[in-house]
Coordinates of C-alpha atoms and ligand atoms in Angstrom, one line a residue:
M1 CA 92.3 94.8 113.6
R2 CA 95.0 97.5 113.3
H3 CA 94.6 100.4 110.8
I4 CA 96.4 100.3 107.6
Q5 CA 97.2 103.4 105.5
I6 CA 97.8 102.7 101.8
A7 CA 99.6 105.4 99.6
L8 CA 98.4 105.3 96.0
T9 CA 99.9 107.2 92.9
K10 CA 97.9 110.1 91.5
G11 CA 96.9 109.5 87.8
R12 CA 96.8 106.8 85.3
L13 CA 98.0 104.0 88.1
E14 CA 95.3 105.0 90.3
K15 CA 92.5 104.1 87.9
Q16 CA 93.8 100.5 87.4
I17 CA 94.5 99.9 91.4
V18 CA 90.9 100.7 92.3
P19 CA 89.6 97.4 90.6
L20 CA 92.3 95.1 92.1
L21 CA 91.5 96.4 95.7
E22 CA 87.8 95.9 95.0
K23 CA 88.7 92.5 93.9
I24 CA 90.0 91.7 97.2
G25 CA 87.0 93.0 99.0
I26 CA 88.2 96.4 100.0
D27 CA 85.4 99.2 99.4
C28 CA 86.9 101.9 97.3
S29 CA 83.7 104.0 96.9
E30 CA 85.2 107.1 98.3
L31 CA 88.0 106.8 95.9
K32 CA 85.8 106.6 93.1
D33 CA 83.9 109.6 94.0
K34 CA 86.7 111.7 95.2
G35 CA 86.3 115.4 94.1
R36 CA 89.4 117.0 95.2
K37 CA 89.9 114.9 98.4
L38 CA 93.4 113.3 99.1
V39 CA 92.3 111.1 101.9
F40 CA 90.1 108.6 101.9
H41 CA 88.4 105.9 103.9
S42 CA 87.2 102.2 103.1
H43 CA 83.9 101.7 104.6
N44 CA 84.2 98.0 105.0
A45 CA 88.0 97.6 105.9
N46 CA 90.0 99.1 108.4
V47 CA 92.0 100.6 105.6
S48 CA 92.5 104.3 104.4
F49 CA 94.2 105.8 101.2
I50 CA 96.0 108.7 100.5
L51 CA 96.4 109.9 96.9
V52 CA 100.0 111.5 96.2
K53 CA 102.6 112.1 93.5
A54 CA 104.8 108.9 92.6
V55 CA 107.8 109.8 94.2
D56 CA 106.0 111.0 97.7
V57 CA 104.4 107.5 97.8
L58 CA 108.1 106.5 98.5
T59 CA 108.6 109.0 101.1
Y60 CA 105.2 108.1 102.9
V61 CA 106.0 104.9 102.9
E62 CA 109.7 105.0 104.1
H63 CA 108.7 107.2 106.9
G64 CA 105.8 104.8 107.9
V65 CA 103.2 107.5 107.5
A66 CA 101.8 104.8 105.0
D67 CA 102.1 101.1 105.7
I68 CA 102.0 100.1 101.9
G69 CA 102.2 102.2 98.8
I70 CA 101.4 101.1 95.1
V71 CA 103.9 102.9 92.6
G72 CA 105.8 102.3 89.5
K73 CA 108.9 100.5 89.3
D74 CA 110.4 103.7 87.4
V75 CA 110.2 105.5 90.5
I76 CA 111.5 102.9 92.8
M77 CA 114.5 102.4 90.4
E78 CA 115.2 106.2 90.2
N79 CA 115.0 106.9 94.0
E80 CA 116.8 104.7 96.6
K81 CA 114.7 104.4 99.7
E82 CA 114.5 102.1 102.6
L83 CA 111.5 99.9 102.1
Y84 CA 110.4 96.6 100.8
E85 CA 109.3 95.7 97.3
M86 CA 106.6 92.9 97.8
V87 CA 104.4 92.3 94.8
D88 CA 104.8 92.8 91.0
L89 CA 101.1 94.0 90.6
G90 CA 101.5 93.7 86.8
I91 CA 99.4 96.7 86.2
G92 CA 100.8 100.0 84.5
R93 CA 103.0 98.2 82.1
C94 CA 105.5 100.2 80.2
K95 CA 109.2 100.0 79.5
F96 CA 112.3 102.3 79.8
S97 CA 113.7 103.0 76.4
V98 CA 116.3 105.1 74.7
A99 CA 114.6 107.2 72.0
S100 CA 115.4 109.8 69.5
I101 CA 115.0 111.3 66.1
P102 CA 115.8 108.7 63.0
S103 CA 119.2 110.2 62.5
Y104 CA 120.7 109.5 66.0
N105 CA 123.2 107.1 65.9
P106 CA 123.4 105.1 69.0
D107 CA 127.0 103.7 67.9
S108 CA 128.7 107.0 67.6
Y109 CA 131.9 107.4 69.7
K110 CA 130.8 110.9 70.3
K111 CA 130.1 111.8 73.8
K112 CA 126.1 111.9 74.0
T113 CA 124.1 114.2 75.9
I114 CA 120.8 112.4 77.2
A115 CA 117.8 114.5 78.6
T116 CA 115.5 112.2 81.1
K117 CA 113.3 112.6 84.0
Y118 CA 115.2 109.7 85.3
P119 CA 118.9 110.7 85.6
N120 CA 119.8 108.0 87.9
V121 CA 118.2 105.3 85.7
A122 CA 119.8 106.8 82.7
S123 CA 123.3 107.1 84.2
A124 CA 123.3 103.6 85.6
Y125 CA 122.2 102.2 81.9
F126 CA 125.0 104.1 80.0
R127 CA 127.8 103.2 83.0
R128 CA 126.8 99.3 82.4
K129 CA 127.2 99.9 78.7
G130 CA 130.8 101.5 79.4
E131 CA 129.7 104.8 77.9
D132 CA 130.2 108.4 79.3
V133 CA 127.4 110.5 78.7
E134 CA 126.3 113.6 79.9
I135 CA 122.8 113.6 81.7
I136 CA 120.4 116.7 81.6
K137 CA 117.4 116.4 83.9
I138 CA 114.1 117.4 82.5
E139 CA 110.8 117.5 84.4
G140 CA 108.6 116.3 81.5
S141 CA 107.5 116.5 78.1
V142 CA 111.2 115.3 77.3
E143 CA 110.7 114.3 73.8
I144 CA 111.1 118.1 72.8
A145 CA 114.9 117.8 73.7
P146 CA 116.3 115.8 70.9
L147 CA 113.6 117.7 68.3
L148 CA 115.2 121.1 69.4
G149 CA 118.8 119.9 69.7
L150 CA 119.2 120.1 73.7
A151 CA 120.1 116.6 73.8
D152 CA 121.1 113.6 71.2
A153 CA 118.6 111.2 72.9
I154 CA 116.3 110.8 75.7
V155 CA 115.5 107.9 78.3
D156 CA 112.1 107.8 79.0
I157 CA 109.0 105.5 79.8
V158 CA 107.2 104.3 76.8
E159 CA 103.7 102.9 77.3
T160 CA 101.8 102.9 74.0
G161 CA 104.5 104.7 72.0
A162 CA 102.0 107.3 71.1
T163 CA 103.9 110.4 72.3
L164 CA 107.1 109.1 70.7
R165 CA 105.4 108.6 67.4
E166 CA 103.5 111.8 67.2
N167 CA 106.8 113.6 67.7
G168 CA 108.6 111.5 65.1
L169 CA 110.9 110.0 67.6
I170 CA 111.8 106.2 67.5
V171 CA 113.1 103.6 70.1
F172 CA 116.7 102.7 69.7
E173 CA 117.3 100.4 72.7
D174 CA 115.2 99.0 75.3
I175 CA 116.2 99.3 79.0
C176 CA 113.8 97.2 81.0
D177 CA 110.2 96.7 81.4
I178 CA 108.4 98.4 84.2
S179 CA 105.0 97.7 86.3
A180 CA 103.5 98.9 89.4
R181 CA 104.8 97.4 92.5
L182 CA 103.2 97.2 96.1
I183 CA 105.9 98.4 98.4
A184 CA 105.8 98.2 102.5
N185 CA 107.2 99.9 105.2
K186 CA 109.9 97.7 107.1
A187 CA 108.5 98.5 110.5
S188 CA 104.8 98.2 109.6
L189 CA 105.6 94.5 108.2
K190 CA 106.9 93.4 111.8
M191 CA 104.2 95.5 113.9
K192 CA 101.2 95.0 111.8
K193 CA 102.2 91.7 110.5
D194 CA 98.7 90.1 110.2
E195 CA 96.9 92.9 108.7
M196 CA 99.8 93.6 106.2
F197 CA 100.2 90.0 105.1
S198 CA 96.4 89.6 105.0
I199 CA 96.2 92.2 102.1
I200 CA 99.5 91.3 100.5
T201 CA 98.4 87.6 100.3
Q202 CA 94.7 88.2 99.1
I203 CA 96.5 90.4 96.3
E204 CA 98.9 87.6 95.4
E205 CA 96.2 85.1 95.4
H206 CA 94.1 87.2 93.2
L207 CA 97.1 87.8 90.8
S208 CA 98.0 84.1 90.5
A209 CA 94.2 83.0 90.0
R210 CA 94.0 85.4 86.9
V211 CA 97.1 83.8 85.1
Ligands
PRP1 C1 104.8 109.7 80.1 C2 106.7 109.5 79.5 C3 106.0 110.1 78.2 C4 104.6 109.4 77.7 C5 104.7 108.0 77.1 O1 104.8 111.1 80.2 O2 107.4 110.5 80.0 O3 106.2 111.2 77.7 O4 104.2 109.1 79.2 O5 103.6 107.4 77.2 P1 103.1 106.9 75.5 O6 104.1 105.8 75.1 O7 101.6 105.9 76.0 O8 102.7 107.8 74.8 P2 103.5 111.6 81.3 O9 102.2 111.5 80.4 O10 103.7 110.9 82.6 O11 104.0 113.1 81.2 P3 105.1 113.9 81.4 O12 105.6 114.0 80.1 O13 104.6 115.5 81.7 O14 106.0 113.7 82.4

């Protein structure tokens, strides 16, 4: 059995992926009691995990340091990388939306300024609508931008809607649904075919049994 390295997204997704890996029999005890460690080994499978930021999951998988990655579709959409998207895991569900203060007019002909952590997603969306907008890249807490007049609206992820609500913003347009995806390194799929497909197939079977 060849060794499989799995890159996991730190944070919200991490908590949802552990039960899924356990369901297919991969021991995740080190991940559940992790302290400040960033590399973990399974005690019953020839699998190890690294915990990294979402965009770095793509980088580790693209370069083949990780064979498999678990990351949100939002990050895949924003960053073009050479890798295979294999399974929609159905966890980490949220959506990309255009949101702003209630006085925002989405139909205004005035050129809009859009603040976002996802400039590629936002530009592609407005380009599809035939609208020329100015994009301002923000690294986080993007909801502040329309409140303080930096932008007319934001393109951001909405999960529970609590952040928008608590800051007096509302959704004007939904762009698309998002969920976590299992991605794979192209060479690993060939070189470690049996080990890779054993994990991928078990996850797919578990997900379809749940429906
Ligand atoms: C994301 C997103 C929203 C919030 C949405 O931010 O950018 O701010 O979550 O979630 P909700 O609909 O459940 O309120 P994140 O928590 O990743 O932090 P950030 O703003 O620092 O990027």
